[in-house]
Coordinates of C-alpha atoms in Angstrom, one line a residue:
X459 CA 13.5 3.9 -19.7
X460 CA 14.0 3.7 -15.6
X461 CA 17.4 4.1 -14.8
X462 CA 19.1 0.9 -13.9
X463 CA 19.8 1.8 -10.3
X464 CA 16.6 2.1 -10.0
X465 CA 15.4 -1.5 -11.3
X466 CA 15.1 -3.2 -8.3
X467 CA 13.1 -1.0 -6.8
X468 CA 10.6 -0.9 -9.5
X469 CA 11.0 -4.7 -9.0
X470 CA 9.6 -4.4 -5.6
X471 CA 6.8 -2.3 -6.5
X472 CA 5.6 -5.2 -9.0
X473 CA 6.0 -7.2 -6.5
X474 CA 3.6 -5.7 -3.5
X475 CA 1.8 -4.8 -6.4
X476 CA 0.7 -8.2 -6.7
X477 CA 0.8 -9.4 -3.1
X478 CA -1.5 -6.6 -2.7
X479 CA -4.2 -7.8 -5.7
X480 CA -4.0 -11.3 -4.1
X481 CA -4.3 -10.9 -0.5
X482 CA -7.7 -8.9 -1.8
X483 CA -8.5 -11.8 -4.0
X484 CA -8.3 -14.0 -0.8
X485 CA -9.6 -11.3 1.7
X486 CA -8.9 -10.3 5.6
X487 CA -11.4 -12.2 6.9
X488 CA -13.6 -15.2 6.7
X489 CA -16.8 -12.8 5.7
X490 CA -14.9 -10.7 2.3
X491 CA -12.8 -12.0 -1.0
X492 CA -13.2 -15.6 -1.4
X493 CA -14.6 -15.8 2.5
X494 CA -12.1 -19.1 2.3
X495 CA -12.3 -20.2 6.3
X496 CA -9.8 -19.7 8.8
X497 CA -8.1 -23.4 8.3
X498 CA -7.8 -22.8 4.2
X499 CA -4.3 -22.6 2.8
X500 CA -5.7 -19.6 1.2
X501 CA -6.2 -18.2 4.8
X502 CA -2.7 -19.3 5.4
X503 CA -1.3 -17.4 2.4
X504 CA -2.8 -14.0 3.3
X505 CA -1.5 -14.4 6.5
X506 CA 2.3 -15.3 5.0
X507 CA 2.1 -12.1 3.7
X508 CA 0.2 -9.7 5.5
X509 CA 3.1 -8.0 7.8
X510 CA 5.0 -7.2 3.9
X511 CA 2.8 -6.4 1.6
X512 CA 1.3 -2.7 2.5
X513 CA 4.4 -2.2 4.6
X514 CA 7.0 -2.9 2.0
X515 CA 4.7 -0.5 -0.6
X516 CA 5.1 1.9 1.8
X517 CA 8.7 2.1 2.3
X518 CA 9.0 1.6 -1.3
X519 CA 7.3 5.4 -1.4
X520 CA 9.4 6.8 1.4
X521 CA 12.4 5.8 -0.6
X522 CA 10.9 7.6 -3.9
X523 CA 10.1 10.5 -2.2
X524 CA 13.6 11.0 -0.6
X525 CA 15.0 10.8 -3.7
X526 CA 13.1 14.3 -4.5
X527 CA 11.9 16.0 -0.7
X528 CA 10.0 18.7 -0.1
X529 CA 11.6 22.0 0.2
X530 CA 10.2 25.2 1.7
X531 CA 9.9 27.4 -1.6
X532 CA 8.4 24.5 -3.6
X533 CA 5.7 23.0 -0.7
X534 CA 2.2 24.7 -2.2
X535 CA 3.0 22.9 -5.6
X536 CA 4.0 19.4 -3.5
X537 CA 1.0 20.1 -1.5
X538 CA -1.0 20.5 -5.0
X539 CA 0.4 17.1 -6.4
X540 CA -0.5 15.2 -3.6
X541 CA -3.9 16.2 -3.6
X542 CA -4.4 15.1 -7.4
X543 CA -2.5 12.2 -6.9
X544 CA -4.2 10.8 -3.5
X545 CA -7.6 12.5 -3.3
X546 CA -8.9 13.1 -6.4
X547 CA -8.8 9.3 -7.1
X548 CA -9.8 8.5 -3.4
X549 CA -12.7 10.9 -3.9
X550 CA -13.9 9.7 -7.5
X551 CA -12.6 6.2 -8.0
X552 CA -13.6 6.1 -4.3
X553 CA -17.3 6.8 -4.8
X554 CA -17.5 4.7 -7.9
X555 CA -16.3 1.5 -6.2
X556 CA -19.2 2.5 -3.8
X557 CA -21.9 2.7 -6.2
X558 CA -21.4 -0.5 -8.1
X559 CA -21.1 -1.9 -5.2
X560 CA -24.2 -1.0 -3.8
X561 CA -25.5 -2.1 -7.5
X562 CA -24.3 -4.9 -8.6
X563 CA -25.5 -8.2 -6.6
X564 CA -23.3 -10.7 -5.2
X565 CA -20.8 -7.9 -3.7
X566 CA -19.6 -7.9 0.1
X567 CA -20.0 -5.3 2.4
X568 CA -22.8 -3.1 0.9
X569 CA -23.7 0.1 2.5
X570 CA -26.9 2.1 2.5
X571 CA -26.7 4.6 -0.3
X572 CA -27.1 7.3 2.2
X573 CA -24.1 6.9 3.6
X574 CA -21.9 7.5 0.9
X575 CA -20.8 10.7 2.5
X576 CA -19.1 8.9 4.9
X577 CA -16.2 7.8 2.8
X578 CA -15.1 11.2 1.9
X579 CA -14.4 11.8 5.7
X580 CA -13.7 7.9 7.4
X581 CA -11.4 5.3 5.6
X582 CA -13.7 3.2 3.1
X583 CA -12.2 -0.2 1.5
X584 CA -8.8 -0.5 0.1
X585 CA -8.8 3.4 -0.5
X586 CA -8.1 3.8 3.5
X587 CA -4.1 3.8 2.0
X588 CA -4.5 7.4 0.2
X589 CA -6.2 10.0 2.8
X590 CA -3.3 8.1 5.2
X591 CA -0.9 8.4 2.7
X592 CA -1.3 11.9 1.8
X593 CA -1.3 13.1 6.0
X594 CA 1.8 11.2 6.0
X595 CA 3.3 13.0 3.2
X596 CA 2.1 16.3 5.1
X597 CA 3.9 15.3 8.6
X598 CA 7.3 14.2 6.6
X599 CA 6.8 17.7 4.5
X600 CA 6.6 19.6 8.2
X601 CA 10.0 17.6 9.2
X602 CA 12.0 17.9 6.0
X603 CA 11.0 22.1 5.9
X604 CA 12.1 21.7 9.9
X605 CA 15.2 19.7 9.0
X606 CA 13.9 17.3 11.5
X607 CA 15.1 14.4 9.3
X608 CA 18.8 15.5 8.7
X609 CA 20.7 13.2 10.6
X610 CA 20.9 9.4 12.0
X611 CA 20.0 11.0 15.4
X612 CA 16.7 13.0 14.3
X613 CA 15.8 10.3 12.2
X614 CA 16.2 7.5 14.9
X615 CA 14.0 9.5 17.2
X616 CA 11.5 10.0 14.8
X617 CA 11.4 6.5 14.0
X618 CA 11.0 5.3 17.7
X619 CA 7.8 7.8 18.0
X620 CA 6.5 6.4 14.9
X621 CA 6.6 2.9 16.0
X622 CA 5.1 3.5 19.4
X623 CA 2.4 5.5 17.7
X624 CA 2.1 2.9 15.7
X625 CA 1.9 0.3 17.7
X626 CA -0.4 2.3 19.7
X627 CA -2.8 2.6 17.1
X628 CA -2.5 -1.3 16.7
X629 CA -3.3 -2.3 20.1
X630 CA -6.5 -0.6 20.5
X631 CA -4.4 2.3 23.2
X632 CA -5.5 4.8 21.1
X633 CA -9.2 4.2 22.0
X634 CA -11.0 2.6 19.5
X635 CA -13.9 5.1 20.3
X636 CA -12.3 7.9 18.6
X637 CA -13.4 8.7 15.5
X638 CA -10.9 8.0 12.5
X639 CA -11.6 11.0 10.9
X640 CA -9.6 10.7 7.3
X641 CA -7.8 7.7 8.3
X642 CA -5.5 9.7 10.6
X643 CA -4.7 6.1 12.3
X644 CA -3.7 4.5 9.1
X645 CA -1.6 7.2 8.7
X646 CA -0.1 6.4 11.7
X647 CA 0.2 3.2 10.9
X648 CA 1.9 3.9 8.1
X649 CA 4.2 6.5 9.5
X650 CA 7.5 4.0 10.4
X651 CA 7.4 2.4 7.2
X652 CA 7.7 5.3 5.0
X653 CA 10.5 6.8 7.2
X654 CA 12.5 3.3 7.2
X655 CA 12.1 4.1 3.3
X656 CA 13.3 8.1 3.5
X657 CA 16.2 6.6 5.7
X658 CA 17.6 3.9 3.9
X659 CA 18.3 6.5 1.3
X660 CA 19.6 9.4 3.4
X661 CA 21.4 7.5 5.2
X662 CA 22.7 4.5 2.8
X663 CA 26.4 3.7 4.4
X664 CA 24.8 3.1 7.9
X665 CA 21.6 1.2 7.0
X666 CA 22.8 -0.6 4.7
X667 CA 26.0 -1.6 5.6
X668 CA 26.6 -5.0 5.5
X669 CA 26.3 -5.8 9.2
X670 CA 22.8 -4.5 8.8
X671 CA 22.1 -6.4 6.5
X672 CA 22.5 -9.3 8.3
X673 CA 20.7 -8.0 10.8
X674 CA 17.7 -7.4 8.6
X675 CA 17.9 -11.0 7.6
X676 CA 18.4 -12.6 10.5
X677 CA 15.3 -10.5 12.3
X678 CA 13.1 -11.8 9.6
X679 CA 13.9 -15.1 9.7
X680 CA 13.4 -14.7 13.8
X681 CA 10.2 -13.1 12.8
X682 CA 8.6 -15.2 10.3
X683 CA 9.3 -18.0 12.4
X684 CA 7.3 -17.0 15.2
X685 CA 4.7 -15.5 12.9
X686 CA 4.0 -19.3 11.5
X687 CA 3.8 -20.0 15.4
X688 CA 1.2 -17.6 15.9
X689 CA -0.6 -18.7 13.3
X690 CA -0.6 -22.4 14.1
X691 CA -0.5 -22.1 17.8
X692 CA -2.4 -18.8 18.5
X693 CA -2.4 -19.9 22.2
X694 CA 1.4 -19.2 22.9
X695 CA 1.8 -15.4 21.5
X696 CA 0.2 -13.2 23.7
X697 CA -2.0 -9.7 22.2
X698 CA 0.9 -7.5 22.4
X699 CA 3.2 -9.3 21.1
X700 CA 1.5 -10.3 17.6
X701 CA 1.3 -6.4 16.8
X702 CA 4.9 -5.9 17.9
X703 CA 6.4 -8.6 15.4
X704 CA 3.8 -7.3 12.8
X705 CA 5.7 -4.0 12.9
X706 CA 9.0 -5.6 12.9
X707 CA 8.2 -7.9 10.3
X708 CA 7.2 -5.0 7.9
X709 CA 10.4 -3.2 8.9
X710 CA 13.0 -5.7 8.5
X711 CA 11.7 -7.7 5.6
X712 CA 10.8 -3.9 3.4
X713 CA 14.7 -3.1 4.4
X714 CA 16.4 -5.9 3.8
X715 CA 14.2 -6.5 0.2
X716 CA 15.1 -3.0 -0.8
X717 CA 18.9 -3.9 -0.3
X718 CA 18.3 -7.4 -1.6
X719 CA 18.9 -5.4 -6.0
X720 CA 16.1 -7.9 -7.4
X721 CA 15.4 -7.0 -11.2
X722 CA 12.8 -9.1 -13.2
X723 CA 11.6 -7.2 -16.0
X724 CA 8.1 -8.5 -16.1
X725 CA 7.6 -6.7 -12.4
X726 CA 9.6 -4.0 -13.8
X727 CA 6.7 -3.5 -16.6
X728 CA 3.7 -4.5 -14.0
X729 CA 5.4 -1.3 -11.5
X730 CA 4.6 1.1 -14.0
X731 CA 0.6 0.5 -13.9
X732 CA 0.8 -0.2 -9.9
X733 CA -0.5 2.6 -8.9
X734 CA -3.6 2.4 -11.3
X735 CA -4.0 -1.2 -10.1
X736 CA -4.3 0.0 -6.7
X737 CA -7.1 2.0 -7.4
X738 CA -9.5 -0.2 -9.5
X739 CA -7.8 -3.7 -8.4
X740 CA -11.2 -3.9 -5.8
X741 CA -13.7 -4.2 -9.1
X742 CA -11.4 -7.0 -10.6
X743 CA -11.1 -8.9 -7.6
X744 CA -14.9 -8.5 -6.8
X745 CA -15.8 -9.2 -10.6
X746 CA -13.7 -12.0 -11.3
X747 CA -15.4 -14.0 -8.6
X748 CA -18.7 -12.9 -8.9
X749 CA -18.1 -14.2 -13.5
X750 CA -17.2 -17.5 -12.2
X751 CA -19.9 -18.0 -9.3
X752 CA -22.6 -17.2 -12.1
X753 CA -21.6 -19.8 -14.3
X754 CA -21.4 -22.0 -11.7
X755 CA -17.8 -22.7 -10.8
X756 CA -16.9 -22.5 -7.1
X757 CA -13.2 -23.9 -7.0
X758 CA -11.2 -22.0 -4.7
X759 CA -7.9 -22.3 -6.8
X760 CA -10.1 -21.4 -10.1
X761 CA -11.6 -18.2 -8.7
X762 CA -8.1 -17.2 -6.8
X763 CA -6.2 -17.1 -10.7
X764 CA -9.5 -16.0 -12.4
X765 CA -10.1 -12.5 -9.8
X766 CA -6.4 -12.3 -9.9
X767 CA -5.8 -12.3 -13.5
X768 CA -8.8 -9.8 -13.7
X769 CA -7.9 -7.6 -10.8
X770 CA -4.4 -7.1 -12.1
X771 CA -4.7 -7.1 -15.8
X772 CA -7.9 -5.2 -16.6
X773 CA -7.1 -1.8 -14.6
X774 CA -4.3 -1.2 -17.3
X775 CA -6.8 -1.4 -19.6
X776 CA -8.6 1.6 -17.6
X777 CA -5.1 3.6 -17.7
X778 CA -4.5 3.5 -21.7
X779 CA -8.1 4.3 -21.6
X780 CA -8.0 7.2 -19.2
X781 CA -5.0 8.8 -20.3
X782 CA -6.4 9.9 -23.4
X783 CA -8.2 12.7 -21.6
X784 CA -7.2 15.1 -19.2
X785 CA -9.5 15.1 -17.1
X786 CA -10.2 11.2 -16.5
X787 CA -6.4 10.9 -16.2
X788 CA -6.7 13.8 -13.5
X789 CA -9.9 12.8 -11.3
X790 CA -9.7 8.7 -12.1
X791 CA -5.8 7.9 -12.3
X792 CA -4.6 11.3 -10.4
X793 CA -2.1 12.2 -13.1
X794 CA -2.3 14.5 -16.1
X795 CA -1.0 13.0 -19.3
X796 CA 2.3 13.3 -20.7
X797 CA 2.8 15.8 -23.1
X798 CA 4.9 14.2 -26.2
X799 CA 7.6 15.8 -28.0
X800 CA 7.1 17.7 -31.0
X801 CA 8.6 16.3 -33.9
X802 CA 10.9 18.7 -35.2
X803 CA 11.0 19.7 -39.4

């Protein structure tokens, strides 16, 4: 049973969760997903979104893991979790999404079967979140065994070299001709969003005091009011400025959600099976469409519930599945299976 303090942030992770499934329903562009065009509402929707949903999952993680940091004597058996839990699945689940993909026709984005390699070594799909993920649980490891983290002041620091790193990586500063080699600039993306998460725990009576909290609210409001004007007037927000809000956006709205104590019990259950509807969300989403194109049904609203429905539903089919074994559970959910109690006489 999750601990009631607890429920609203299990409520969160439903939440992204599903903002996650349906931006990928709708997809980032014109040419993947539903390739809805640029003037849809569906194009509009994803775009609502976009500066929350991988953000906010991401703090959501940086708040779970400073509930239980790394420590110096226990950092080979962390170091061992991470890599069943992130690349074992980004490795096998990974190169399955590839090869049915490359199978089954109607799919976007097909690569030549030769190049399969490259997705064990560049970020591939929606699995660019777990090679980033995982360096980013390596660089907070390095600062929690430091004792970099500590305080307001170490953390604040940190925080303001994540950003511009971020932000870096955004804007193209980091040259775009260097080679992402294991999504290290995901990672970086990532990077100030897992540490707003690590701070609003470790540092609770500042963060979220209520001052802050009006703070975080009133920022988003700013925010998303000058994301709609990017979006319908493009012409008035300059380059830089659309990837500085984007960061903002993803801090504010993730800390002021995660102070916000929502609790729905159907997100609730959904959070438990997130992480496994991560990893095979991509077939649903891709399948659902594909079932309704073949029998001939092309409405956008129709295929959006239909792929969405599929893509969150079915991969908790795959978990009950999976868990029966110990292997599958280890290489295609990155867990091993709970061992249950014995009865006693």
């Amino acid at each position: 049973m999750i601990k009631q303090k607890f429920c609203h942030i299990e409520t969160l992770r439903g939440i992204a969760i599903l903002l996650v499934v349906l931006g990928h329903v709708i997809g980032s562009t014109s040419e993947g997903g539903m390739k809805v065009t640029n003037d849809s509402f569906f194009r509009y929707l994803y775009d609502l979104f976009v500066n929350i949903r991988m953000p906010l999952f991401t703090v959501i993680s940086g708040w779970v893991y400073a509930l239980h940091p790394v420590k110096s004597d226990n950092i080979s058996i962390f170091l061992k979790k991470k890599v069943r839990r992130l690349l074992f699945p980004m490795i096998f689940v990974g190169s399955l999404y590839f090869l049915l993909q490359y199978l089954i026709p109607g799919t976007n984005n097909k690569m030549a079967l030769s190049n399969i390699w490259k997705i064990y070594i560049f970020p591939y799909s929606i699995y660019w979140y777990l090679p980033a993920l995982f360096l980013v649980f390596i660089g907070i490891a390095f600062c929690d065994i430091k004792k970099y983290l500590n305080t307001i002041f170490g953390w604040c620091i940190f925080m303001i070299v994540a950003y511009l790193l971020c932000y870096s990586e955004l804007t193209g500063i980091i040259p775009r001709s260097v080679p992402n080699y294991f999504a290290f600039k995901n990672a970086l993306y990532l990077s100030p969003f897992f540490l707003t998460g690590v701070g609003i725990v470790r540092f609770r009576e500042k963060l979220s005091s209520p001052v802050m909290l009006k703070i975080y609210l009133a920022g988003l409001i700013i925010g998303i009011g000058l994301q709609q004007m990017n979006f319908f007037y493009p012409h008035l927000t300059t380059f830089y400025t659309k990837f500085h809000l984007s960061i903002i956006i993803g801090i504010l709205s993730s800390s002021f959600l995660v102070n916000l104590k929502l609790n729905n019990r159907f997100f609730i259950w959904l959070a438990q099976y997130a992480y496994t509807i991560y990893l095979y969300h991509g077939f649903g989403t891709s399948g659902g469409r594909i079932i309704l194109s073949r029998i001939g049904i092309q409405n956008e609203f129709l295929i959006f519930i239909f792929a969405g429905c599929i893509a969150t539903f079915c991969p908790i089919l795959v978990e009950k599945v999976c868990k029966k074994w110990k292997i599958s559970s280890m290489l295609f959910l990155g867990t091993l299976p709970r061992k249950l109690p014995e009865k006693s006489n």
